[in-house]
XYZ file of C-alpha atoms in Angstrom:
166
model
C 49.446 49.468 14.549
C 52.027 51.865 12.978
C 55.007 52.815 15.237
C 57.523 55.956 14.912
C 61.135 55.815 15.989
C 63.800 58.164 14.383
C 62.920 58.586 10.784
C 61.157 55.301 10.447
C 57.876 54.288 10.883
C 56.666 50.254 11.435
C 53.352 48.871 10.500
C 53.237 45.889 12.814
C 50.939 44.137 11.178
C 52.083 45.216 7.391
C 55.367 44.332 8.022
C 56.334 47.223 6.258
C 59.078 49.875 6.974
C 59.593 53.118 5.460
C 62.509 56.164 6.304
C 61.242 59.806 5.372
C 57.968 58.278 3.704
C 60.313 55.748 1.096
C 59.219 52.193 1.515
C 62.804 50.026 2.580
C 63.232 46.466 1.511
C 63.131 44.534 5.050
C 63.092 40.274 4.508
C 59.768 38.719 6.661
C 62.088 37.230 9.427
C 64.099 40.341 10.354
C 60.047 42.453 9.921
C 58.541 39.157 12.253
C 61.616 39.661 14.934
C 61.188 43.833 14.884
C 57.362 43.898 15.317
C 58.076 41.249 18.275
C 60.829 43.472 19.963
C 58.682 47.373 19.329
C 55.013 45.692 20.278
C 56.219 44.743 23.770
C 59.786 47.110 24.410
C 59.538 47.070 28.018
C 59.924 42.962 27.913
C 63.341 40.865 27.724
C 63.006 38.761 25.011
C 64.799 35.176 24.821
C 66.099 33.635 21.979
C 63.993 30.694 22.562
C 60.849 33.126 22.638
C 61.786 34.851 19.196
C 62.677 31.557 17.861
C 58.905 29.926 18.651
C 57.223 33.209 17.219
C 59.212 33.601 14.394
C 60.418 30.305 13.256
C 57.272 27.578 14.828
C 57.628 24.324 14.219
C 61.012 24.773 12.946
C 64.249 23.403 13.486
C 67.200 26.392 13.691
C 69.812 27.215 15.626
C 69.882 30.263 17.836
C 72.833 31.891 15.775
C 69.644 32.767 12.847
C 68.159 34.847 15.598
C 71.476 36.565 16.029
C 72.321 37.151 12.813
C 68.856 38.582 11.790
C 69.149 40.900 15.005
C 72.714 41.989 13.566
C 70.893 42.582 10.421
C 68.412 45.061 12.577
C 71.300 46.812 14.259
C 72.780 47.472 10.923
C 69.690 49.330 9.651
C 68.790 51.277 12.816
C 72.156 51.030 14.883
C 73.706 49.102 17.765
C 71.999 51.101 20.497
C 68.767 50.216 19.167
C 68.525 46.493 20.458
C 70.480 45.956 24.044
C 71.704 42.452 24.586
C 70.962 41.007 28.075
C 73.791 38.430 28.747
C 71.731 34.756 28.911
C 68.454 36.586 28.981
C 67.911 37.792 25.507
C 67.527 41.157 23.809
C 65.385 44.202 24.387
C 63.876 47.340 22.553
C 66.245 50.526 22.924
C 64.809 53.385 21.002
C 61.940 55.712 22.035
C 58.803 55.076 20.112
C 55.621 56.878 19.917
C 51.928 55.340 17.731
C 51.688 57.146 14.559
C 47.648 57.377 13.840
C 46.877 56.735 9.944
C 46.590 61.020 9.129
C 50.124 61.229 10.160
C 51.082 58.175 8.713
C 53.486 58.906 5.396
C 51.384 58.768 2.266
C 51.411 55.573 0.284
C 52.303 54.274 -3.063
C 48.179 53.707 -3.652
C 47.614 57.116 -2.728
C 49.733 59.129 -5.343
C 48.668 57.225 -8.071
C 48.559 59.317 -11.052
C 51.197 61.494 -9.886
C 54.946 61.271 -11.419
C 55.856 60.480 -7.850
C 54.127 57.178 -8.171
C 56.595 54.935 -9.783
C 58.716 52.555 -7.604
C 62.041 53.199 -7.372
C 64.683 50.662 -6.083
C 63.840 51.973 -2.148
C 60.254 51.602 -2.787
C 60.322 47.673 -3.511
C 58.975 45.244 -1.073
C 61.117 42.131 -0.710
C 59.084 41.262 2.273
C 58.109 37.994 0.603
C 59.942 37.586 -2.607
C 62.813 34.904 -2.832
C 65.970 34.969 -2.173
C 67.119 35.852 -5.405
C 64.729 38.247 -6.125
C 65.774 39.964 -2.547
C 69.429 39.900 -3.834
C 68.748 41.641 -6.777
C 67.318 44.015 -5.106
C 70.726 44.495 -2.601
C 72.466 44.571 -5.572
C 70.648 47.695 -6.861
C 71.202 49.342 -4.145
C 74.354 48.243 -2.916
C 75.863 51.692 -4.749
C 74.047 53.817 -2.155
C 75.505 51.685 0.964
C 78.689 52.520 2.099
C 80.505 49.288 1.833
C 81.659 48.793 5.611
C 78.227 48.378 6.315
C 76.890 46.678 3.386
C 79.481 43.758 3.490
C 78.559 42.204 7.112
C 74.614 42.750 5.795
C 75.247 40.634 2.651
C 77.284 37.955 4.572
C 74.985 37.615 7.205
C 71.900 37.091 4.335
C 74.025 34.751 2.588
C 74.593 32.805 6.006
C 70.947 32.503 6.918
C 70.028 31.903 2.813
C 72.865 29.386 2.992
C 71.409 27.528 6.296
C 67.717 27.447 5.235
C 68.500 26.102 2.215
C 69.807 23.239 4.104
C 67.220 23.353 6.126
């Protein structure tokens, strides 16, 4: 299932996110938590609940669920996840099914074309390591404006940090 919501469009079961048909990096556990929250957006859900979907048969502490839904908030802004105090966080922004003739055309399709070759926007990091995912940031950290880019990189580093202790 492929979701629209302001410029971006989801493929739930992809894990894949793309702006204005340009693929954008997005980690597995922030893609796991946002398919979670924009398959159900009408339901509260608890930290526990995106903690036994997203992290089962794990051991972490509930601030990795908030830092990843900071990390969220940074890419699509704060009004599009609403905290409920003790109850857990919600869905904000309107979304509407995208069926696969409107969906935005894919690397696979254009090959051939000049269009074709990956830029830095265009790489997955969905399941590459850490460092490879840094690298990445890196890249692009030039096209972030750096009040936003510096709580994204600290909170990665935080979570990198943790599961490597993990």
């Amino acid at each position: 299932m492929r979701l629209a919501f302001q410029d971006f469009q989801f493929d739930c079961q992809e894990l894949t996110l793309s702006k204005d048909g340009r693929k954008i990096s997005l980690k597995e556990k922030p893609a796991q938590i946002l398919a979670l929250l924009v398959t159900q957006p009408e339901k509260i859900h608890s930290k526990s609940e995106i903690l036994e979907v997203v992290w089962p048969g794990r051991t972490v502490t509930e601030q990795v669920v908030f830092q990843n839904i900071g990390h969220l908030r940074a890419l699509f802004g704060d009004d599009a996840i609403k905290t409920f105090s003790k109850k857990g966080y919600q869905w904000q922004l309107p979304l509407s099914a995208v069926s696969e003739q409107n969906a935005a055309p894919q690397m696979s399709e254009q090959s051939g074309s000049s269009e074709a070759m990956p830029t830095n926007e265009q790489v997955d990091v969905t399941h590459e390591t850490d460092q490879q995912a840094d690298s990445v940031i890196a890249n692009k950290s030039s096209n972030l404006p750096w009040p936003i880019l510096a709580p994204i990189l600290i909170a990665a580093a935080a979570v990198a940090g943790y599961l490597a202790l993990a």
